[in-house]
Coordinates of C-alpha atoms in Angstrom, one line a residue:
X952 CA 85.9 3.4 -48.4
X953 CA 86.6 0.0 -45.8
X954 CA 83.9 -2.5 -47.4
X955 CA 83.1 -6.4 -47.2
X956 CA 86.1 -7.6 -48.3
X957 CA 88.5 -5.6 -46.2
X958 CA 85.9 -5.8 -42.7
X959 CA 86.4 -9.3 -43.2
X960 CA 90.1 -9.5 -43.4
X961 CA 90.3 -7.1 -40.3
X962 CA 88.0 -9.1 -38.8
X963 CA 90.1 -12.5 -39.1
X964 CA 93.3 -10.6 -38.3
X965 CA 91.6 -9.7 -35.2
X966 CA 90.5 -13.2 -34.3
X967 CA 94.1 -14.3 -34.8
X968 CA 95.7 -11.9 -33.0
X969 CA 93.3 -12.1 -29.9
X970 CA 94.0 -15.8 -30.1
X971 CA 97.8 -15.5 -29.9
X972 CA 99.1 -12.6 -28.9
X973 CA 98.7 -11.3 -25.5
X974 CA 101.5 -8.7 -24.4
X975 CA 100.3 -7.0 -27.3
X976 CA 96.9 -8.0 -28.3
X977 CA 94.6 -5.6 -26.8
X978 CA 96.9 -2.8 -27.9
X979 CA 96.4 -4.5 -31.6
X980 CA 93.4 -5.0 -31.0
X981 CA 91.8 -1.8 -30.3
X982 CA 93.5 -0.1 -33.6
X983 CA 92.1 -2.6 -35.5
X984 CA 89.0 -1.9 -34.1
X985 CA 89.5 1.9 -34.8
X986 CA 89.9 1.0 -38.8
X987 CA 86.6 -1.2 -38.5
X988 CA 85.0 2.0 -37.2
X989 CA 86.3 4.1 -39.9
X990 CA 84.3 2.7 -42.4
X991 CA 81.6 5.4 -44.4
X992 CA 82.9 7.8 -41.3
X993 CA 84.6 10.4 -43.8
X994 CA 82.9 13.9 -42.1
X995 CA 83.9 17.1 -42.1
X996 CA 85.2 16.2 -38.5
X997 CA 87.5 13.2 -40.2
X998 CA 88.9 16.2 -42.5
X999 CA 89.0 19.0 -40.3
X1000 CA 91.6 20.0 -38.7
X1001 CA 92.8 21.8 -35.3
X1002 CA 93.9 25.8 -35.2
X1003 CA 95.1 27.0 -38.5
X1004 CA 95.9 24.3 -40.8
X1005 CA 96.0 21.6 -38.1
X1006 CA 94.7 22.7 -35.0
X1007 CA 91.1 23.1 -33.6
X1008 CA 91.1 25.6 -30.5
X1009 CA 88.3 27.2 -30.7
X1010 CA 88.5 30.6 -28.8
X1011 CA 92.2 29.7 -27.1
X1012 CA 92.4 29.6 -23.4
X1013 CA 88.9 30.8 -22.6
X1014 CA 87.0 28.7 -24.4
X1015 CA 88.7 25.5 -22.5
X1016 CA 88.0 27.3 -19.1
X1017 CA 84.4 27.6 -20.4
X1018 CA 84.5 23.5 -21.1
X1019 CA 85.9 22.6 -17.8
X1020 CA 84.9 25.4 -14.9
X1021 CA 88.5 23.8 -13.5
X1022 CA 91.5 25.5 -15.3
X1023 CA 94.1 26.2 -13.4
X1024 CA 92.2 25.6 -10.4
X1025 CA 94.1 25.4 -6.8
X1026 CA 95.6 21.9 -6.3
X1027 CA 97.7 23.0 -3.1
X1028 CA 98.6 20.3 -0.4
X1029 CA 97.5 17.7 -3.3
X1030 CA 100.8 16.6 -4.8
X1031 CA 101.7 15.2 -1.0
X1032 CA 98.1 13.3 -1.1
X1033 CA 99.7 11.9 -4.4
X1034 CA 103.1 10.6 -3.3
X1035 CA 103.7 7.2 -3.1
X1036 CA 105.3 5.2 -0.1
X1037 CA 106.0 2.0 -2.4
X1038 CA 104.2 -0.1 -4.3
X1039 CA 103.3 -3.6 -3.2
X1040 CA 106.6 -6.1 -4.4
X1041 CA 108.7 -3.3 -5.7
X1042 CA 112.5 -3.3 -5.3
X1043 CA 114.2 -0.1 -3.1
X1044 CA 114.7 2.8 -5.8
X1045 CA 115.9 6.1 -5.1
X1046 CA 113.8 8.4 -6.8
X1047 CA 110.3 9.5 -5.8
X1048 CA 106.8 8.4 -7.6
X1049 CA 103.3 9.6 -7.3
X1050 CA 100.4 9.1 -8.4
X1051 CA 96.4 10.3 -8.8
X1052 CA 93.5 11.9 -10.3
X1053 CA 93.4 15.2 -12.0
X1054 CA 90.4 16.4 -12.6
X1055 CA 89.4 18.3 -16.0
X1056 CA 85.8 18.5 -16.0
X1057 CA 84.1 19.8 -12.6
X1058 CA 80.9 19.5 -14.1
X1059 CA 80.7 16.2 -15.2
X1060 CA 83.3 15.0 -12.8
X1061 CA 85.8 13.7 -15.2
X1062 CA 89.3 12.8 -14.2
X1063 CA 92.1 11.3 -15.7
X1064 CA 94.7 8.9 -13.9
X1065 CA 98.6 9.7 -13.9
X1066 CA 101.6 7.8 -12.3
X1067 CA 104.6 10.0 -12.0
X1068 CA 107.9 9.0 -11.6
X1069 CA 110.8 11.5 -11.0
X1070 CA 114.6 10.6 -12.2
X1071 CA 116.5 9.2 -9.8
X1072 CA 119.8 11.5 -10.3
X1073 CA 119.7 15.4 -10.8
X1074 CA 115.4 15.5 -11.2
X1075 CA 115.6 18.8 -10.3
X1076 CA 117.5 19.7 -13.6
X1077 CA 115.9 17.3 -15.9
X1078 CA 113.2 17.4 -18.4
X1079 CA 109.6 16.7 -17.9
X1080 CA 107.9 13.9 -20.4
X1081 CA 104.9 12.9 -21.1
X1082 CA 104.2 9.7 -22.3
X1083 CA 101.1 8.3 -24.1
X1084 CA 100.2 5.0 -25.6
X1085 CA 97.8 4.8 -28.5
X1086 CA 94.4 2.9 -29.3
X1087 CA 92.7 4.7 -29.1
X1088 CA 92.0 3.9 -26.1
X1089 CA 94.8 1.9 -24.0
X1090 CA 96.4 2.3 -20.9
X1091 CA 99.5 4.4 -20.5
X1092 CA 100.4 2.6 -16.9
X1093 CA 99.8 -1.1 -18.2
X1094 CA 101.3 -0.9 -21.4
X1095 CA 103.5 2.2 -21.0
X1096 CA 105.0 2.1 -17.6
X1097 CA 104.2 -1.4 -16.8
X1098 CA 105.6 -3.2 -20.2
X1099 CA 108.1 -0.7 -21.8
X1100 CA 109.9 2.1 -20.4
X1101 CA 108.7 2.5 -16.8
X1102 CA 111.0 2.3 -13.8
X1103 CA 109.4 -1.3 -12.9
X1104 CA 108.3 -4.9 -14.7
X1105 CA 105.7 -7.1 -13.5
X1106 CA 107.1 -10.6 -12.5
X1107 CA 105.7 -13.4 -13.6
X1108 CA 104.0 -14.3 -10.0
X1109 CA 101.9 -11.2 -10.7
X1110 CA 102.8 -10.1 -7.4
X1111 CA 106.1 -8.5 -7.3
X1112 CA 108.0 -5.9 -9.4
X1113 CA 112.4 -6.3 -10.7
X1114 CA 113.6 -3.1 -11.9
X1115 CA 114.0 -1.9 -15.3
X1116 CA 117.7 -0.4 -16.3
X1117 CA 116.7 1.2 -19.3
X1118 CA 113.9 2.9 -17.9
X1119 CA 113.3 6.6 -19.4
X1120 CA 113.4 8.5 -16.2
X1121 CA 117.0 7.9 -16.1
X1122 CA 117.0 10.5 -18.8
X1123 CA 113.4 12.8 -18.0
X1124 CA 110.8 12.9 -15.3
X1125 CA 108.2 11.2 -16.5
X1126 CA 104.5 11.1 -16.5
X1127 CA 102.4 8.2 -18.0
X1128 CA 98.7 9.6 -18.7
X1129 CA 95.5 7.4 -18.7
X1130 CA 93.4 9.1 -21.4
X1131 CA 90.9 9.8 -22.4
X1132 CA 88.5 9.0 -19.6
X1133 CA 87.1 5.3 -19.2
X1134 CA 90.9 4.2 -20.5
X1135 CA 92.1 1.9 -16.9
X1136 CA 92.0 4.5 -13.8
X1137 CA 90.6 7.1 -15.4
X1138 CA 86.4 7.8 -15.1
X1139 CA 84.1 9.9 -15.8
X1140 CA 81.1 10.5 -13.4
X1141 CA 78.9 11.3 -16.4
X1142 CA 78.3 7.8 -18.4
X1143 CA 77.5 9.7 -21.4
X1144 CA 80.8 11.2 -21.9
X1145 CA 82.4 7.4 -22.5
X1146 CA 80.2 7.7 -25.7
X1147 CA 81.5 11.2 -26.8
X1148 CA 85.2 10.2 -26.8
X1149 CA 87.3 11.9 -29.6
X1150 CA 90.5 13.4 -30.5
X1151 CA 89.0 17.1 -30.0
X1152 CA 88.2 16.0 -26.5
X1153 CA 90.9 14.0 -25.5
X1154 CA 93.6 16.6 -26.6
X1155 CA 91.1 19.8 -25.0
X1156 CA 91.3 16.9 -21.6
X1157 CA 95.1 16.4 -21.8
X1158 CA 96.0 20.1 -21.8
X1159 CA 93.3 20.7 -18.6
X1160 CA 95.0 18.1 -17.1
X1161 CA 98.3 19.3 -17.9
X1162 CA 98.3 22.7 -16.9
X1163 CA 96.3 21.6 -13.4
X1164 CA 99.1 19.3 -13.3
X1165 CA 101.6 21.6 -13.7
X1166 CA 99.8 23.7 -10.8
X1167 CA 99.9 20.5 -8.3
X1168 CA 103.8 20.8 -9.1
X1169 CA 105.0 24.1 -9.2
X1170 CA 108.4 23.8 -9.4
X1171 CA 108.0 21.6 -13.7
X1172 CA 106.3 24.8 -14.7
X1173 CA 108.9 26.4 -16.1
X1174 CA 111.1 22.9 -16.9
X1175 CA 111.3 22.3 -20.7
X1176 CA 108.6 19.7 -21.7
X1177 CA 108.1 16.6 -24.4
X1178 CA 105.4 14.7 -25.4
X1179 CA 106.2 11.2 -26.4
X1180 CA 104.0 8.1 -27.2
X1181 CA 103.4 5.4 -29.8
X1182 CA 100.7 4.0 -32.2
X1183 CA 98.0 5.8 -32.2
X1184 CA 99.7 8.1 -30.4
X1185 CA 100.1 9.7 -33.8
X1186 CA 97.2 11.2 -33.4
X1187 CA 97.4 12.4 -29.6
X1188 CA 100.4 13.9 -29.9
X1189 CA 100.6 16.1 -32.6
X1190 CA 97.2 17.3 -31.4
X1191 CA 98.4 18.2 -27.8
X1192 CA 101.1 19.6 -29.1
X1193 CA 99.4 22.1 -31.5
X1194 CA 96.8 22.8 -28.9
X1195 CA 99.7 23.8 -26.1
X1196 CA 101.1 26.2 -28.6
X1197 CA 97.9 27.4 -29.7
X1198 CA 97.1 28.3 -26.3
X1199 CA 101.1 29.8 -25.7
X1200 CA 99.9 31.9 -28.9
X1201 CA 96.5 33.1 -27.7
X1202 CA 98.0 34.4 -24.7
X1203 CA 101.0 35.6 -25.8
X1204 CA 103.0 33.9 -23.1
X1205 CA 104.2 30.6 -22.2
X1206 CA 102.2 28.0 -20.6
X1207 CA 103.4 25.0 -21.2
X1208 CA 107.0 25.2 -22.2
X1209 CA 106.9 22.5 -24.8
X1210 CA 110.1 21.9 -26.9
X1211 CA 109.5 18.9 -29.3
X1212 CA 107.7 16.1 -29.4
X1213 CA 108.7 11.8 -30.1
X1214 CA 106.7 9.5 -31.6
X1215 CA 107.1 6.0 -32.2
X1216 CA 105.5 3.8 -34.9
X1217 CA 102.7 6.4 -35.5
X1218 CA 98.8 5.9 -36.7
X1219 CA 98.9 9.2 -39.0
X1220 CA 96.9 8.4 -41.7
X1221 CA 94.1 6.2 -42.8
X1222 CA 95.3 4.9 -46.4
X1223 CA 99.1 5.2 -46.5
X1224 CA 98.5 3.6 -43.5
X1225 CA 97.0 0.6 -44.9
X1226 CA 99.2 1.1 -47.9
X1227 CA 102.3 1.3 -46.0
X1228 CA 101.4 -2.0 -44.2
X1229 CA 100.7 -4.3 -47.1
X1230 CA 103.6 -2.9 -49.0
X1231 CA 105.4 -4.2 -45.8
X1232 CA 104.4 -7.6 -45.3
X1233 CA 104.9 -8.2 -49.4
X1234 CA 108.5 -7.2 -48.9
X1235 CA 108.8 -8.7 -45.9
X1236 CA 107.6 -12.5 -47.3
X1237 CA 104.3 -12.3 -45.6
X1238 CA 102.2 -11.3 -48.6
X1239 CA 102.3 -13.2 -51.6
X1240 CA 103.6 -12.0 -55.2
X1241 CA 99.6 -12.6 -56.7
X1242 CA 97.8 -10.5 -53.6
X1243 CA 100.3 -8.3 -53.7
X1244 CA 99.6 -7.4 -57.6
X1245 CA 96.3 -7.1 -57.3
X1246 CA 96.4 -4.7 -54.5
X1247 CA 98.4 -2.5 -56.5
X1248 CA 96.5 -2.8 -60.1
X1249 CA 93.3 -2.2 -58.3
X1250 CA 93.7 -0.2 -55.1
X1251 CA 94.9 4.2 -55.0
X1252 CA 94.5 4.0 -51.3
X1253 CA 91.9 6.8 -50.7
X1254 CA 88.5 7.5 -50.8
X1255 CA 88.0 6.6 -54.4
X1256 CA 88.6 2.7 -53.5
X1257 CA 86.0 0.8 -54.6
X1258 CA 84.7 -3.1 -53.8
X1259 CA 87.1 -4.6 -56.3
X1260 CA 89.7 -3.2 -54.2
X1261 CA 88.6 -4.0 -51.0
X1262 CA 87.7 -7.5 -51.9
X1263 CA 91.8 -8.4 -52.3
X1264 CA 92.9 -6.9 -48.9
X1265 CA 91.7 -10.6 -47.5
X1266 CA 94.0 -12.4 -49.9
X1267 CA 96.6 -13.5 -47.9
X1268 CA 96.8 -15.6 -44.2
X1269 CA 100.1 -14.6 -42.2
X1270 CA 99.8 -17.4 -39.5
X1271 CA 100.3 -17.4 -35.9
X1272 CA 102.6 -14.5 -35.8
X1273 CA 103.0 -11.1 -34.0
X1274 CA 102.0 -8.2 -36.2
X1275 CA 103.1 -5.9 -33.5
X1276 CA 106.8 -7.6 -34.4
X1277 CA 107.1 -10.0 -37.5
X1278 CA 109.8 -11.8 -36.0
X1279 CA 109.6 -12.3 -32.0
X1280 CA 108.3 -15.0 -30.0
X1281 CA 104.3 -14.9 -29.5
X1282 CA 102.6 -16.1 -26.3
X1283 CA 101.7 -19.4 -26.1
X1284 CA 98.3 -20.8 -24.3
X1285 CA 98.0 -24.5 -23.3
X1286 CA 94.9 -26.6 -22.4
X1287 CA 95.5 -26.3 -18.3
X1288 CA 95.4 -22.6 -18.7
X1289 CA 99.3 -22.1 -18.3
X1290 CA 100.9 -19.7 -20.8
X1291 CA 104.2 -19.7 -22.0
X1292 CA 106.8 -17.6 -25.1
X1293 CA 107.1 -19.5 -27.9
X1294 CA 110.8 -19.3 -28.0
X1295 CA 113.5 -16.9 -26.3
X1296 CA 114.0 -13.1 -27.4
X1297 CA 116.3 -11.8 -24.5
X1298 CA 114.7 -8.9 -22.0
X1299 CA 111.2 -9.7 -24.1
X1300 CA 108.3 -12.2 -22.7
X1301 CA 104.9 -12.1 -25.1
X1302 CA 103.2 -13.2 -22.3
X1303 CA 103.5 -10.3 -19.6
X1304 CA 100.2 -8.7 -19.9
X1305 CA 99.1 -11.5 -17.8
X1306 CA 101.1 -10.5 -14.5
X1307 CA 100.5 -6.9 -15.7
X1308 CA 96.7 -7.2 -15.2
X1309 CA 96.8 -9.5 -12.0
X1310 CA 99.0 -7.0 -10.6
X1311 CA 96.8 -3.7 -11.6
X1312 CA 93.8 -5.2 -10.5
X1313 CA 95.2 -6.4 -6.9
X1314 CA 93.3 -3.8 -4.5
X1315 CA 96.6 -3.5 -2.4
X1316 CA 98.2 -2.5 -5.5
X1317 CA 95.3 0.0 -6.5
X1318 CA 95.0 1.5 -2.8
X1319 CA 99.0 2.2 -3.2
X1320 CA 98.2 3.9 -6.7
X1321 CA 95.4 5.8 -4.6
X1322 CA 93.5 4.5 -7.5
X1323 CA 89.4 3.7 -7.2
X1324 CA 89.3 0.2 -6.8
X1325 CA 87.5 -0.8 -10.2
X1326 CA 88.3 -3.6 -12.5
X1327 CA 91.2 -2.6 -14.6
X1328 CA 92.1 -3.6 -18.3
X1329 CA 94.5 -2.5 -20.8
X1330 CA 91.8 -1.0 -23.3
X1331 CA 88.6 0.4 -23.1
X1332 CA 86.4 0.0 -26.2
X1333 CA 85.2 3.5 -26.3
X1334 CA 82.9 5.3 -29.2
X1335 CA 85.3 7.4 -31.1
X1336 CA 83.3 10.0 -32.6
X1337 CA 86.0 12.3 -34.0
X1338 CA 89.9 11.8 -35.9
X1339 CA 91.0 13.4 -38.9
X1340 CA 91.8 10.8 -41.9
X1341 CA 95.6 12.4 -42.0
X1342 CA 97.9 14.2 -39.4
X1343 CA 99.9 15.7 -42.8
X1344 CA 98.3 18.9 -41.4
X1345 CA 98.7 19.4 -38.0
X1346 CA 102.5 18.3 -38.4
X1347 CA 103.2 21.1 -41.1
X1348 CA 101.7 23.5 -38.7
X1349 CA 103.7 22.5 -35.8
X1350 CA 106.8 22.4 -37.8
X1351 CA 105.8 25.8 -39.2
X1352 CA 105.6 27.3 -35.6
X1353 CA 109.5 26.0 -35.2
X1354 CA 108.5 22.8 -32.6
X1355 CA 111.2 19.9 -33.1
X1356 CA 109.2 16.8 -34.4
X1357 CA 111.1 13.2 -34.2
X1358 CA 109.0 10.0 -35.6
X1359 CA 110.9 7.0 -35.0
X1360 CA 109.8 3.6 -36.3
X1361 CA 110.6 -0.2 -35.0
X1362 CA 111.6 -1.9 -38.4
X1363 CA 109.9 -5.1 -37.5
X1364 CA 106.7 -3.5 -36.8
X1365 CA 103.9 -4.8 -39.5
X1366 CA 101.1 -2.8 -37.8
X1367 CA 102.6 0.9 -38.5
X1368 CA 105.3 0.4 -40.4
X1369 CA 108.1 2.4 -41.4
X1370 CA 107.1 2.4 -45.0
X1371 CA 103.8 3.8 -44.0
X1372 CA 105.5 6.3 -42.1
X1373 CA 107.6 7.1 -45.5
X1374 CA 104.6 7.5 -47.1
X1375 CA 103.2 10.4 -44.7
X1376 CA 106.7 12.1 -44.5
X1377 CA 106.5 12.4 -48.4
X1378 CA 103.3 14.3 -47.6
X1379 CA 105.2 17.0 -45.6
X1380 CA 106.9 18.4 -48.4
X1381 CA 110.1 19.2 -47.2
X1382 CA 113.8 19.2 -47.9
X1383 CA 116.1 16.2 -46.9
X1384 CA 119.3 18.5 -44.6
X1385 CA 120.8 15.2 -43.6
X1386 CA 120.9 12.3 -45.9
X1387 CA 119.9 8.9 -44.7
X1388 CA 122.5 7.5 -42.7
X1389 CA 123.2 4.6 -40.2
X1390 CA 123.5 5.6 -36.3
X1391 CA 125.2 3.6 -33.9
X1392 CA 124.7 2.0 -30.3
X1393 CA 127.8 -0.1 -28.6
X1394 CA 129.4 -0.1 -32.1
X1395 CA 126.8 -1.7 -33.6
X1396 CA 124.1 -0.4 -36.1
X1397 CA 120.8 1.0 -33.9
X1398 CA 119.2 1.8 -36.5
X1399 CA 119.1 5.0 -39.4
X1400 CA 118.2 8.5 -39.6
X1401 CA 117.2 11.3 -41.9
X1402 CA 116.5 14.6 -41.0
X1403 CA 114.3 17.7 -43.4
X1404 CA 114.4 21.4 -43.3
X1405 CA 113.2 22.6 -39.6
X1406 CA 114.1 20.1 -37.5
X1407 CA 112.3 17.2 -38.7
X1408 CA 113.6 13.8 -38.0
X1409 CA 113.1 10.4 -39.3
X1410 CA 114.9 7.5 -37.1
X1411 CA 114.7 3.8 -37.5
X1412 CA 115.2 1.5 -34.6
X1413 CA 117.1 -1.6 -35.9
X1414 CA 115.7 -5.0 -35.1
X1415 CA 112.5 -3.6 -32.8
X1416 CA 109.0 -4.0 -33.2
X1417 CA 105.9 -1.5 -32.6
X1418 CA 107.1 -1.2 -29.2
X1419 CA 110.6 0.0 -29.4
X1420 CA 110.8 0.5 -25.8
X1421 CA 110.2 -3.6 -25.2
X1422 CA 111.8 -4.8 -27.8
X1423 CA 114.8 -2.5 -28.3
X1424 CA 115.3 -1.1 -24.6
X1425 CA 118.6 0.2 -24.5
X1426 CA 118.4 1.6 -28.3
X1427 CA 115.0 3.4 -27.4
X1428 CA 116.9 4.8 -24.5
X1429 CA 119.9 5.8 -26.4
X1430 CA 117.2 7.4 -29.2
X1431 CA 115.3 9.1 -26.0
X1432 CA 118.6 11.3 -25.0
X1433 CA 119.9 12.4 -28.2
X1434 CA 116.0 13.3 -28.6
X1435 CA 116.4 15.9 -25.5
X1436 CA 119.9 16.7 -26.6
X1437 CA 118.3 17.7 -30.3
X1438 CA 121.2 16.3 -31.7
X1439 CA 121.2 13.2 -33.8
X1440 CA 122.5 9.9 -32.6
X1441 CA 126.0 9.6 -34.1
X1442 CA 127.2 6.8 -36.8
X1443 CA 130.8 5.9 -35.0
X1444 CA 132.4 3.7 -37.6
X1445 CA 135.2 0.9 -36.5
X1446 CA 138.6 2.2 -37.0

C-alpha cells in the first residue's frame, strides 16, 4: 500500500530530479511516475501472470493474429523503403542502417518505430538484438541509441553526430524499438489505445512487430536472437521473452529463435524494489542512521504496509544529486538558459538530452528517419493499466523452459539498485554454481559475477550507474560479448 507519506516523498524526489537532472530525468521521471500510479492498483492483473506460471498468451499464435489482422503479413520491397542514405551531421560509417514503421494493429492502425543498425564487420554472421529502454514509457532511439550504446552521439550544437567506439553493433545487429505506441515515433491512429497501454499489450505489440519484422528481413529469421534493455525494462523483457517461446511452444516450431535475454538495472518488483533502494542509499551515506531505523522497525515491504510505514519513506533529503548515478556530475541550468555538467566524468555529459531532442525533433532529421514529422520527446506519459507486482514468476518459467537469463546491475545506480536486484534473485530459489567472484576489463576489476543452476547470471558493472552503457561504455561492451558467447567474463589476475 503507497500512502501520504510515501506519494509525498516521491513527489519531492520528482521535483528534484526534474530540476536537476536532464540526461536522465525523464527516464527517472517516468518510473517514478509508474510507482505513484501503483498505489491501491493491486488487481488480479498486478498478480497475474503470463502463460504457465509467468506468461499470459492466451490461445498462442492464433489468438494474436485475431488481435492484429497483420501477422506475418507481406512486407516485400519494404525493407529498401526503410534504408537509410545518412542521417543529417553523421560521420561516414561502414555499415548499413534503416529505419520505419511496423505496423501491428491493421485495425486500429497502430505502428511502432524502429531504427536498425547492422554491424559494420561480418553482419551477415552476427547476432540479432533487440534493445529496449524502460519507463514505462521512454524512447529506445533517444535514450537507447542516441545516449548509450547506439552507433552515434548527439553533439552539443544539436546538429551533428561523432561516432561512438563502444557501440553494441560492433558485437550484434541491432534494433532499438519505440514501444508501446505514443512512446517518440511510434502512433496509434486510434487515440483510445494511448489509454489502454499495458504490459499484456506491449509484449502481444512487440512480438507482432517482431515476427513482421523478421518478415521485412528475411535473411535474421533464422539468426540467433537476444533481447536486451534496462529499467523498466524488467518488465518488457522477460514478458517478450516468455511470450516468443510460448508461441515457439504452441506451434511446435521455431519462430523466433531467441537464445537469452540481458537486462540491466531491472524494475522487477514493486517492494524489494523500494526496499532494495532505501537499503541502498543508507549504506551508501545518503540515508540517515534514524530514517533508516524506522524504515526497518516499521516497514515488511509488501502489501501489509501500513501509514506508519509509509509516513517514514519521506525522512530523508539527498540533495541535488543524480539518482540514476550517486556519484557523477548532474546538469547544471544557469539564468541565461545555458546548461552546463557540473564537473568532468570522462565519455559522460548530464546534459545531452538537450542536443538529443533538438536533434530528434529537426524535420531534416525525422524525414531521414522516414519518421512522421510530430513533436518528439523522450517519454510519453501513458495510462498503464496492467503490470504484475513481481517478475519472480515469469523468470522461473523462462529459466524453467532452459532460456539463458543475465541481469547485470550499475553499482552506482540508486534508482534500481543492485541490492534490490539481490533481493528478487533470492526469490528465484536457486543454487549458487559459481561463487561470487571479480571479472576483469584491461586488468582492472569491471565489476563481479555469480552464476545459479540453469544458466542464471548475476553481473555487477563496477563504477556505472543505471545506465551502464553511458557510464561504463567499454565494460558494458565487454559484458555484451561474453553475454553472446554464454561464457562468463574472466577474472585475469596480475602475475
Amino acid at each position: 500500500m503507497r500512502i501520504d507519506a510515501y506519494l509525498t516523498h516521491l513527489m519531492l524526489l520528482l521535483l528534484v530530479s526534474v530540476a536537476v537532472l536532464h540526461a536522465n530525468a525523464s527516464q527517472q521521471a517516468q518510473l517514478e511516475k509508474f510507482i505513484l500510479s501503483r498505489k491501491g492498483r493491486t488487481s488480479a492483473s498486478s498478480k497475474a501472470s503470463v502463460h504457465d506460471s509467468g506468461v499470459r498468451v492466451k490461445s498462442g499464435l492464433r489468438y494474436l493474429q485475431a488481435q492484429a489482422g497483420y501477422l506475418g503479413s507481406d512486407q516485400s520491397d519494404l525493407k529498401a523503403a526503410d534504408k537509410i542514405t545518412a542521417l543529417p551531421g553523421q560521420p561516414h560509417v561502414d555499415f548499413d542502417q534503416y529505419s520505419g514503421y511496423v505496423t501491428v494493429n491493421e485495425k486500429h492502425g497502430r505502428a511502432l518505430f524502429y531504427y536498425f543498425v547492422e554491424a559494420p564487420q561480418d553482419a551477415s554472421s552476427k547476432p540479432l538484438l533487440l534493445w529496449l529502454n524502460g519507463g514505462p514509457g521512454c524512447s529506445s532511439l533517444g535514450f537507447g541509441a542516441m545516449m548509450e550504446l547506439g552507433p552515434f552521439r548527439v553533439n552539443p550544437d544539436g546538429k551533428t553526430l561523432s561516432g561512438n567506439k563502444y557501440a553494441w553493433n560492433n558485437q550484434a545487429n541491432v534494433i532499438f524499438l519505440e514501444s508501446p505506441a505514443g512512446v517518440g515515433f511510434s502512433y496509434s491512429n486510434t487515440s483510445s489505445d494511448y489509454e489502454e497501454s499495458g504490459d499484456s499489450r506491449t509484449a502481444e505489440d512487440a512480438y507482432i512487430f517482431l515476427v513482421n519484422w523478421l518478415e521485412r528481413f528475411p535473411e535474421y529469421k533464422t539468426r540467433a536472437f537476444y533481447i536486451s534493455g534496462e529499467s523498466y525494462a524488467g518488465h518488457y523483457v522477460p514478458q517478450l521473452a516468455a511470450t516468443i517461446l510460448s508461441h515457439n511452444l504452441y506451434n511446435n516450431r521455431t519462430i523466433v529463435n531467441l537464445q537469452g535475454i540481458l537486462v540491466g538495472n531491472p524494475y522487477l518488483d514493486d517492494y524489494k524494489n523500494q526496499k532494495g533502494r532505501f537499503e541502498y542509499l543508507w549504506n551508501h551515506g545518503v540515508l540517515s542512521d534514524e530514517a533508516w531505523a524506522n524504515i526497518t522497525n516499521h516497514c515488511s515491504f509488501n502489501s501489509s504496509d501500513n501509514k506508519l510505514c509509509s509516513e517514514f519513506y519521506g525522512w530523508y533529503d539527498f540533495g541535488p544529486i543524480d539518482p540514476y548515478n550517486i556519484y557523477a556530475p548532474i546538469c547544471i541550468d544557469e539564468p541565461d538558459g545555458s546548461y552546463h555538467s557540473s564537473s568532468y566524468l570522462p565519455g559522460y555529459n548530464p546534459c545531452d538530452s538537450y542536443p538529443t531532442v533538438t536533434y530528434l525533433n529537426d524535420p531534416v532529421v525525422q524525414e531521414a528517419f522516414h519518421a512522421r514529422k510530430t513533436e518528439w520527446g523522450g517519454c510519453s506519459d501513458l495510462d498503464w493499466k496492467d503490470a504484475p507486482e513481481s517478475m519472480v514468476l515469469t523468470l522461473q518459467w523462462l529459466i524453467k523452459h532452459g532460456l539463458p537469463v543475465w541481469l547485470f546491475s550499475g553499482d552506482f545506480d540508486a534508482i534500481c539498485p543492485l541490492t534490490a536486484t539481490r533481493y528478487s534473485i533470492q526469490d528465484l530459489n536457486i543454487s549458487v554454481t559459481t561463487p561470487w567472484r571479480p571479472w576483469t576489463a584491461k586488468m582492472e576489476v569491471g565489476g563481479y559475477v555469480q552464476q545459479y543452476a540453469g544458466g542464471f547470471t548475476f553481473i555487477t558493472v563496477r563504477a556505472a550507474g543505471h545506465m551502464v552503457p553511458s557510464f561504463q561504455p567499454e565494460r558494458g561492451l565487454i559484458l555484451l560479448s561474453y553475454f553472446l558467447k554464454g561464457v562468463l567474463p574472466p577474472y585475469i589476475q596480475e602475475q
